[in-house]
Coordinates of C-alpha atoms and ligand atoms in Angstrom, one line a residue:
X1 CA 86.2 103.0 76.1
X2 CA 89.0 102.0 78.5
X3 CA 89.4 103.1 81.6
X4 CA 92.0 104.6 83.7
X5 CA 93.6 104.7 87.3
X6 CA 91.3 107.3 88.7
X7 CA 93.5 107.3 91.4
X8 CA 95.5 109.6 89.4
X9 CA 93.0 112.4 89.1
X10 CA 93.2 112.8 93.2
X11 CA 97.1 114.3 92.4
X12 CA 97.3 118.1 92.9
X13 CA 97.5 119.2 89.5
X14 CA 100.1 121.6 90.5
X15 CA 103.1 119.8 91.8
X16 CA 105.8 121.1 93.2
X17 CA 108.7 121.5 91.0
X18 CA 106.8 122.2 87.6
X19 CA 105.1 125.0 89.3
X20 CA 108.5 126.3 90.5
X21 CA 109.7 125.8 87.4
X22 CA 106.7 127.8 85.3
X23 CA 107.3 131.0 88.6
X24 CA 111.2 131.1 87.6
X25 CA 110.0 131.2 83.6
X26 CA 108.0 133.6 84.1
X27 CA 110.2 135.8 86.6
X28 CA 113.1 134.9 83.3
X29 CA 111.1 136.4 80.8
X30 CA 110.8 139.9 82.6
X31 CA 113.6 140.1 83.7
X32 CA 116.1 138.3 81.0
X33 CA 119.2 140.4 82.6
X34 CA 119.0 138.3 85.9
X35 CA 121.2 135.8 86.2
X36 CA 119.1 133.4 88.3
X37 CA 121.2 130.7 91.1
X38 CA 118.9 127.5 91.4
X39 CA 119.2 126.2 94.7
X40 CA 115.8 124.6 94.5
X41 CA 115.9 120.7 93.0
X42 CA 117.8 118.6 94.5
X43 CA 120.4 117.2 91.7
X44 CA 124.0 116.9 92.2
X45 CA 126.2 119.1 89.9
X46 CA 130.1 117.9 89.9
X47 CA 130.7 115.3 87.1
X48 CA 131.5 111.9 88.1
X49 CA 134.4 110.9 90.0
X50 CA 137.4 109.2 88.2
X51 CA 137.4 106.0 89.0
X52 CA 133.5 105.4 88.0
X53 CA 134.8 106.8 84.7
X54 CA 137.3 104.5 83.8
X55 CA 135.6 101.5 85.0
X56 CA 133.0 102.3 82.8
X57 CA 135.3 103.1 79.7
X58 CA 136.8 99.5 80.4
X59 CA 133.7 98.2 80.6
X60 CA 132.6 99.7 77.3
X61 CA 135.2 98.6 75.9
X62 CA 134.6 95.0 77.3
X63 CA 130.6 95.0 75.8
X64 CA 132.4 96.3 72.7
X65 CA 134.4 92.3 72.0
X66 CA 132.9 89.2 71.5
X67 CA 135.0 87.3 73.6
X68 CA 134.0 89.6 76.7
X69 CA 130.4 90.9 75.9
X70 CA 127.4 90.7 78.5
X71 CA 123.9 91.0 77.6
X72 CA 121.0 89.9 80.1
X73 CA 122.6 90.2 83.5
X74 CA 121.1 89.0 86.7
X75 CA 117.5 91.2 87.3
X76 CA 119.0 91.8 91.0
X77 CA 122.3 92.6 89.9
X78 CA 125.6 91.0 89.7
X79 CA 127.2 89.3 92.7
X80 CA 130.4 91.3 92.7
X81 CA 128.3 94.7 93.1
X82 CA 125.9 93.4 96.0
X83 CA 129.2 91.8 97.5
X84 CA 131.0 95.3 97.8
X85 CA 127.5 97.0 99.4
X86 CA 126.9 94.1 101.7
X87 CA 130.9 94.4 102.5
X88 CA 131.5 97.9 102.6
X89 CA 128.1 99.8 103.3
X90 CA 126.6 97.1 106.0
X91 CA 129.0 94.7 107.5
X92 CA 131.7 97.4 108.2
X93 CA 128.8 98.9 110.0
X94 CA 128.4 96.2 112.0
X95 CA 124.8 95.3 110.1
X96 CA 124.3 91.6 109.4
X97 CA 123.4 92.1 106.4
X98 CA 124.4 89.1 103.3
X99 CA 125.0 89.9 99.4
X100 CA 121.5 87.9 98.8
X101 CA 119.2 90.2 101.1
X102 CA 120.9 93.0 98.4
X103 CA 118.8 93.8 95.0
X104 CA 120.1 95.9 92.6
X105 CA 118.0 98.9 90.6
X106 CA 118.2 101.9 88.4
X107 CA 116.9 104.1 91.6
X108 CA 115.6 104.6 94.8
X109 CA 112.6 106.8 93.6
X110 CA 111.6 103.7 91.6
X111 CA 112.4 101.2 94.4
X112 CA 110.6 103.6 97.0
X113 CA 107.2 103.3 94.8
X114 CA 107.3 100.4 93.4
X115 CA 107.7 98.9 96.8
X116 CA 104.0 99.0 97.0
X117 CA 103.5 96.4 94.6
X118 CA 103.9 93.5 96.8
X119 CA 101.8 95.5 100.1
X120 CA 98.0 94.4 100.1
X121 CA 96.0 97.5 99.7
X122 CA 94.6 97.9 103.4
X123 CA 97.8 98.8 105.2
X124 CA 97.8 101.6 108.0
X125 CA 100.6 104.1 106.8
X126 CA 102.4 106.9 107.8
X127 CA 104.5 109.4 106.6
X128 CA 106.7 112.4 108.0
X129 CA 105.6 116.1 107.6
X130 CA 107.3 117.6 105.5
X131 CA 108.6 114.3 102.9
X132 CA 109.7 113.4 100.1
X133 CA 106.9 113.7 97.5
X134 CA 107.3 110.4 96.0
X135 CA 106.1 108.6 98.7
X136 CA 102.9 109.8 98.9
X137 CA 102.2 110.2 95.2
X138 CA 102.9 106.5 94.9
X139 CA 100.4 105.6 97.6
X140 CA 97.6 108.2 96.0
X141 CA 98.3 106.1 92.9
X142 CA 97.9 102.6 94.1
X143 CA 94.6 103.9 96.0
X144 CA 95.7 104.0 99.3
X145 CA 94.6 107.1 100.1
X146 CA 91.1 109.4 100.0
X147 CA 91.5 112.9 98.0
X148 CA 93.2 115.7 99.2
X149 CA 92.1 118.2 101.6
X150 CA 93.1 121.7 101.5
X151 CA 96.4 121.7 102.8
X152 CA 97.4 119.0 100.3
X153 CA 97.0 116.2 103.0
X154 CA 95.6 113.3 101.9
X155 CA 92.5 111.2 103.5
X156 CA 94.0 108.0 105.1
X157 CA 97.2 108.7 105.4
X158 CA 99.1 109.4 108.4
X159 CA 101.1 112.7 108.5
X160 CA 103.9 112.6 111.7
X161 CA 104.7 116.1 111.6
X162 CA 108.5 117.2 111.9
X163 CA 108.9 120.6 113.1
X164 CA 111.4 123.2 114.9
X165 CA 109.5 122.5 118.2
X166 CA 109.7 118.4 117.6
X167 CA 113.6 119.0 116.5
X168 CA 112.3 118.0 113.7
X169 CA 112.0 114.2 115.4
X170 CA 107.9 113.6 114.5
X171 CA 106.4 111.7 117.6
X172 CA 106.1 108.6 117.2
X173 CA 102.2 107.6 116.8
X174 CA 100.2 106.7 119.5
X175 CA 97.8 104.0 117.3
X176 CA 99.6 101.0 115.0
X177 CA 101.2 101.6 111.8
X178 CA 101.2 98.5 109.5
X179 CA 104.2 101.0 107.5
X180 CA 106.0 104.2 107.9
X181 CA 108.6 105.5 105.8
X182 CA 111.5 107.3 107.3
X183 CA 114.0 109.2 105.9
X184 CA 117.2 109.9 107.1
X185 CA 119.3 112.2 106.7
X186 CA 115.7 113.7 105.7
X187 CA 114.9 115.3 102.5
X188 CA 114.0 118.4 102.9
X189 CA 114.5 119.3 106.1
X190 CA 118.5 118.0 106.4
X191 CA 117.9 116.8 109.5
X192 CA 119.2 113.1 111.0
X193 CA 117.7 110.7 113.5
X194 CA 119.9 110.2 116.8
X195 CA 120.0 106.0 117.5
X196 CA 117.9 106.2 120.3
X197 CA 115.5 107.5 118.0
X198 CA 115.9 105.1 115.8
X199 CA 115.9 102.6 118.3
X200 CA 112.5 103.4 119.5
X201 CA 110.9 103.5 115.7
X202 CA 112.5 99.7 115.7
X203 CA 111.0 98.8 119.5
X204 CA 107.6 100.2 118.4
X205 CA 108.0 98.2 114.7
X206 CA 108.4 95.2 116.6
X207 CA 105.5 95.8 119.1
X208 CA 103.1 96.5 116.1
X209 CA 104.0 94.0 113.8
X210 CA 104.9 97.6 111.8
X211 CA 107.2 97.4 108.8
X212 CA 110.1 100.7 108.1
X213 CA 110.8 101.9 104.5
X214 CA 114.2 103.8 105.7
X215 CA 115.7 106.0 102.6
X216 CA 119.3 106.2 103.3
X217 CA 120.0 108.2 100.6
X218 CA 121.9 111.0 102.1
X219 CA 123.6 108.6 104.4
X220 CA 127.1 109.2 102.8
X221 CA 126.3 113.1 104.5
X222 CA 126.7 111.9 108.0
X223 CA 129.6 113.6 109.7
X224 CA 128.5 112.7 113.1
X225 CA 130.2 109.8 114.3
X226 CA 127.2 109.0 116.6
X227 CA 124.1 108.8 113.8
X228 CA 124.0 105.6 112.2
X229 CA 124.0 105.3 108.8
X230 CA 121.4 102.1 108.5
X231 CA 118.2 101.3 110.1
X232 CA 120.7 97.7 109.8
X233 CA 122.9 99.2 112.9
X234 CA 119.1 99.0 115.1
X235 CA 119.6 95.5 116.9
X236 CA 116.1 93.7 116.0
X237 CA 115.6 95.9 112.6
X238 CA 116.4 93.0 110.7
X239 CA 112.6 91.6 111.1
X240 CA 111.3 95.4 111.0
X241 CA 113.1 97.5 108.4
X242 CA 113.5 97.6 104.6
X243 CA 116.2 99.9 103.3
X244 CA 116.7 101.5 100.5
X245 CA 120.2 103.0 98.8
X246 CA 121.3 105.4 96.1
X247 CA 124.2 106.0 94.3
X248 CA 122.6 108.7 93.3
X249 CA 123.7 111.2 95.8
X250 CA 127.4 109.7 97.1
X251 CA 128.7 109.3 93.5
X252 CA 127.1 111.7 90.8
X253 CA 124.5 109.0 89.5
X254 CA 121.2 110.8 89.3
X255 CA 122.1 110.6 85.6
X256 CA 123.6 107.2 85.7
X257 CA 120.7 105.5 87.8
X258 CA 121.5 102.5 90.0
X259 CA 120.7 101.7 93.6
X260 CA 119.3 99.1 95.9
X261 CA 116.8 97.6 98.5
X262 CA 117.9 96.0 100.9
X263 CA 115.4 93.2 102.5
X264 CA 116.6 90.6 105.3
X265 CA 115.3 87.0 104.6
X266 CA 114.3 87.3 108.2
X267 CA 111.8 90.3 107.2
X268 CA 107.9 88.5 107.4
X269 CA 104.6 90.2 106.7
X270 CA 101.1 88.1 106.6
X271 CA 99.0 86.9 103.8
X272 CA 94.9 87.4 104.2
X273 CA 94.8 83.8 104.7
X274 CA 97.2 84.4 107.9
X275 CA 100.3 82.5 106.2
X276 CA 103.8 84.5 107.3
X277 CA 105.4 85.3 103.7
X278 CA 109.0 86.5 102.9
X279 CA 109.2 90.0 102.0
X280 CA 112.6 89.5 100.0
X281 CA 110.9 86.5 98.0
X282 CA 108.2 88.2 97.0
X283 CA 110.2 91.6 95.9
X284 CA 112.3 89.1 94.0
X285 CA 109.4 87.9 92.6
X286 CA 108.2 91.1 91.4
X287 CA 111.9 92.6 90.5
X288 CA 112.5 89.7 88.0
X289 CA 109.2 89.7 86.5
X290 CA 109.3 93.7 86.1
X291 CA 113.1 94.6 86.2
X292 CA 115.5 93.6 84.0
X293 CA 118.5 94.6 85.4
X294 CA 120.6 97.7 85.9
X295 CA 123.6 97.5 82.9
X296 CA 126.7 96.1 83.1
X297 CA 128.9 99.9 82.8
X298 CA 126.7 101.0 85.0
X299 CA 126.9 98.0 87.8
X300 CA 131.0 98.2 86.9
X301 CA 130.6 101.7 87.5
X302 CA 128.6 101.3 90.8
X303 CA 131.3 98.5 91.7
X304 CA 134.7 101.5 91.6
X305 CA 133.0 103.5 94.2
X306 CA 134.8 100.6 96.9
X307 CA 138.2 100.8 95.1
X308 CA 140.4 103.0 97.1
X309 CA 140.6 105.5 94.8
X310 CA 136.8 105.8 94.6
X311 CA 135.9 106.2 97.9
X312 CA 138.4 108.8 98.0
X313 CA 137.2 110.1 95.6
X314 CA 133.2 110.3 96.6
X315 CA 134.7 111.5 100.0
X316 CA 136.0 114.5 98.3
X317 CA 133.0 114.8 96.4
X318 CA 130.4 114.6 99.6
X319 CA 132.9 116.9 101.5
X320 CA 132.6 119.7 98.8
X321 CA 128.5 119.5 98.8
X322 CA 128.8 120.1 102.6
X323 CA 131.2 122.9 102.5
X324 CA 128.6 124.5 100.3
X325 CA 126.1 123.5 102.8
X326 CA 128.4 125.2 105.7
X327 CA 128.2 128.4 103.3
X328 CA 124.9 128.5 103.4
X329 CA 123.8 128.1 107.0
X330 CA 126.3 130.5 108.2
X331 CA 125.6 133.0 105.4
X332 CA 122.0 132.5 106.1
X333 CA 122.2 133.1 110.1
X334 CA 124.1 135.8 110.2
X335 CA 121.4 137.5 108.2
X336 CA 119.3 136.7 111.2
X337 CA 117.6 133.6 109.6
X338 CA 116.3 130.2 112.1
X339 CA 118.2 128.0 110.2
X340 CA 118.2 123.9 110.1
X341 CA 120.0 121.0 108.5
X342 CA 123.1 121.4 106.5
X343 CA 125.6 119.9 108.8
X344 CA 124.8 116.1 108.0
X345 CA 123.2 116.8 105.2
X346 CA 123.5 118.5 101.5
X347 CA 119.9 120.6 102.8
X348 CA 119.5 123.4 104.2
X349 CA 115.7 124.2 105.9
X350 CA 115.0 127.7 107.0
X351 CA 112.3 129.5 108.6
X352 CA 110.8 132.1 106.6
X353 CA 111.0 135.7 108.2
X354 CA 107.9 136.8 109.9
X355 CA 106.1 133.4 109.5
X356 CA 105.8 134.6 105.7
X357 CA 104.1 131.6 103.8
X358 CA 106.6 129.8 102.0
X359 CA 105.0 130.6 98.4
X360 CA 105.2 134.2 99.2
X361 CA 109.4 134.1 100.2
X362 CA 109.5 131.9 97.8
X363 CA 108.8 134.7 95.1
X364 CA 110.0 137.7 97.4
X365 CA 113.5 135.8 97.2
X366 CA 113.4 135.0 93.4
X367 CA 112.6 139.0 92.9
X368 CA 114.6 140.6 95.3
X369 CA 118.0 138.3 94.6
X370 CA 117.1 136.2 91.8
X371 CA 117.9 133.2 93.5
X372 CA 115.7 129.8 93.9
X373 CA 114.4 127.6 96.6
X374 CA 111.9 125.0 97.3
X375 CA 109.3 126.4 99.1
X376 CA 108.6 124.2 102.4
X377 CA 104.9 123.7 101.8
X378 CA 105.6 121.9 98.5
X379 CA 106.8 118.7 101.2
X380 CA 103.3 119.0 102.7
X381 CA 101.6 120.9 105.1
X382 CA 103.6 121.1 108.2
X383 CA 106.6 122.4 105.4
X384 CA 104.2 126.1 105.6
X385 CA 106.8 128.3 106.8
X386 CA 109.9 127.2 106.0
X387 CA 112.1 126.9 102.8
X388 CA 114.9 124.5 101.9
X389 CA 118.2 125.3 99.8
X390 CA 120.1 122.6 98.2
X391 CA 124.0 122.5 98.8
X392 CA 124.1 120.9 95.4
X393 CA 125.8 123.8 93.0
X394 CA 129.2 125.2 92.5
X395 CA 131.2 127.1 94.8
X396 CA 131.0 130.1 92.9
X397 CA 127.2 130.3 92.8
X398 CA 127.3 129.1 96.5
X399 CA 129.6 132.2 97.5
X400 CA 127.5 134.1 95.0
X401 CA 123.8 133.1 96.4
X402 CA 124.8 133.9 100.1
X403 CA 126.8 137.3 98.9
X404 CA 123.5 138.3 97.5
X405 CA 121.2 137.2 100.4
X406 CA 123.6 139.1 102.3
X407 CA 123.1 142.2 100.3
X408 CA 119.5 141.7 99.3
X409 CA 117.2 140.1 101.3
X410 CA 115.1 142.1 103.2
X411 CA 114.0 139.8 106.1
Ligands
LIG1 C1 117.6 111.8 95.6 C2 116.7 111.0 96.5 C3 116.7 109.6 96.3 C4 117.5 108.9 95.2 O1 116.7 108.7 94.1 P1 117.3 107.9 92.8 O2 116.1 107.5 92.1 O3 118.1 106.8 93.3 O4 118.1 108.9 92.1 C5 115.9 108.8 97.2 N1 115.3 109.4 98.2 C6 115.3 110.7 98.4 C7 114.6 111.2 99.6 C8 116.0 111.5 97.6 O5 116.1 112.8 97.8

């Protein structure tokens, strides 16, 4: 018989959002009158600005005539698109960053685990407490890791935890890291990284011969002018940082799918036999041989977000997600809620009442006001106690959720 990844069996059977969504079925079916607001998973709800939609339609209608069809495109994208991120997303920023360091993909949750793929399987990592699941399934998977423990924490891995008492800014470890992921604005807890601490994760990279997997995914959600929006803005990050970037969250494309990695050609890590190797060649390497490129409507589509009218447009978008997010804190804190996030950020992360375990509010809500969250523990241990709501859902059930929390919660 063949065998499998037994990596695999060390997952936790129950993750996160299936068991949310088999407590929310179950709470459905005896109560069918309760019209239930989910503001647990973190999709994006308004349709797609304008001018994504008609450069896709024209490019439709290109694919749809001889004269101007494309089939196969570049596997790391077309040079007009990773022209307009390098312009507008990195330079304008003040990052040295060139169209060839960008690679074009149908997501950063792919990008963020497939990464892995060109890392040697001995590699010191560390992750922040609470995180983004993906992560650190994808290291279970590749073997990285012992099995779980109790609290869901894996054997080998570093957990940095990211707490009130922290401000939510994990120390910085005291041993080498060979790689740590960072996330920024963070999912789940909505919270950013100043650039001095960003500065120091860069210092302490470049002391340690440590590599940084920063997620910029919620970076469009910055409103303060001080946080920088790339690990890129970091002077010395270039030989430290890989970044990765979503459309998904800035323009409506978690149904669309296209994002990128962004690797500097000065970024080195070392072979066993001691050789320095170039981390954008060998993700190249694997991207062509794997990837076969995003599609042309979708890269046109990508490519509108820099017309003037599209980053108009994706303003007005990103500016409505964080007025529900502004609904939602101060709803939530005038009940008498600790609440984070929110303010750079389409999350909201509260303290449960009481030091309640999240599982438990997590149901106690659902009953009481028929609305859903994401119960903190689900992002890993240092998550027990808290709960994030997502900013991502219409104004109505926004207004709706807090008038009922308001009303209903019993905290
Ligand atoms: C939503 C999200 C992404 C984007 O994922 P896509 O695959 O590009 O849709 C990346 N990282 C984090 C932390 C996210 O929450």
């Amino acid at each position: 018989m063949a065998h499998i990844n037994d990596n695999f069996l060390k997952l936790k059977a129950g993750y996160l959002f299936p068991e949310i969504a088999r407590r929310v079925q179950a709470f459905a079916q005896t109560n069918p009158d309760a019209q239930i607001i989910r503001l647990g998973i973190g999709d994006v709800t308004e349709p797609l600005p304008q001018a994504v939609v008609q450069a896709m339609h024209a490019a439709v209608d290109e694919m749809g005539k001889r004269e101007s069809f494309h089939g196969y495109g570049p596997e790391q994208g077309y040079l007009w698109l990773r022209e307009k991120i390098a312009e507008h997303d990195f330079q304008a920023r003040g990052c040295e960053i060139e169209a060839d360091e960008i690679i074009i993909s149908d997501g950063s949750k792919c990008d963020t685990g497939n990464i892995l793929d060109i890392f040697g399987p001995d590699n010191t990592i560390a992750v922040t407490d609470p995180v983004y699941p993906v992560y650190v399934d994808t290291n279970v998977m590749a073997g990285h890791t012992g099995p779980a423990n109790d609290d869901g924490e894996f054997e080998g891995l570093i957990y940095l935890p990211a707490t009130a008492e922290n401000d939510f800014t994990p120390e910085i470890p005291k041993q080498r890291v060979d790689i740590v992921y960072l996330c920024y604005p963070n999912n789940p807890t909505g919270t950013v990284a100043s650039r001095e601490t960003l500065t120091r994760w860069v210092e302490y990279a470049r002391v340690n011969n440590s590599i940084i997997f920063f997620d910029a995914a919620y970076e469009a959600y910055i409103t303060n002018p001080d946080i920088p929006h790339s690990i890129f803005e970091i002077p010395g990050a270039r030989e430290v940082a890989i970044e990765f970037r979503s459309f998904s969250k800035i323009a409506g494309f978690t149904g669309v799918r296209c994002a990128c990695v962004v690797i500097p050609k000065t970024l080195r890590a070392k072979s066993n036999s001691g050789e320095d190797i170039s981390i954008s060649r060998l993700w190249m390497r694997r991207h062509t041989t794997k990837f076969n490129g995003v599609s042309y409507i979708t890269q046109r589509g990508a490519e509108a977000v820099y017309t003037p009218d599209g980053q108009a447009q994706v303003h007005g978008l990103v500016a409505f997600y964080l007025e529900n997010a502004r609904i939602i804190r101060e709803g939530l804190t005038e009940i008498g809620l600790e609440v984070y996030g929110g303010v750079n950020a389409p999350y909201v992360w509260v303290k449960t009442p009481g030091n309640v375990r999240s599982w438990d509010f997590f149901d106690q809500m659902l009953s009481q006001t028929h609305i859903v969250s994401t119960p903190g523990s689900g992002f890993g241990a240092a998550g027990e106690g808290y709960f994030r709501l997502s900013a991502f859902n219409t104004r109505e059930n926004v207004e709706e959720a807090v008038r009922r929390l308001r009303k209903g919660l019993r905290v």
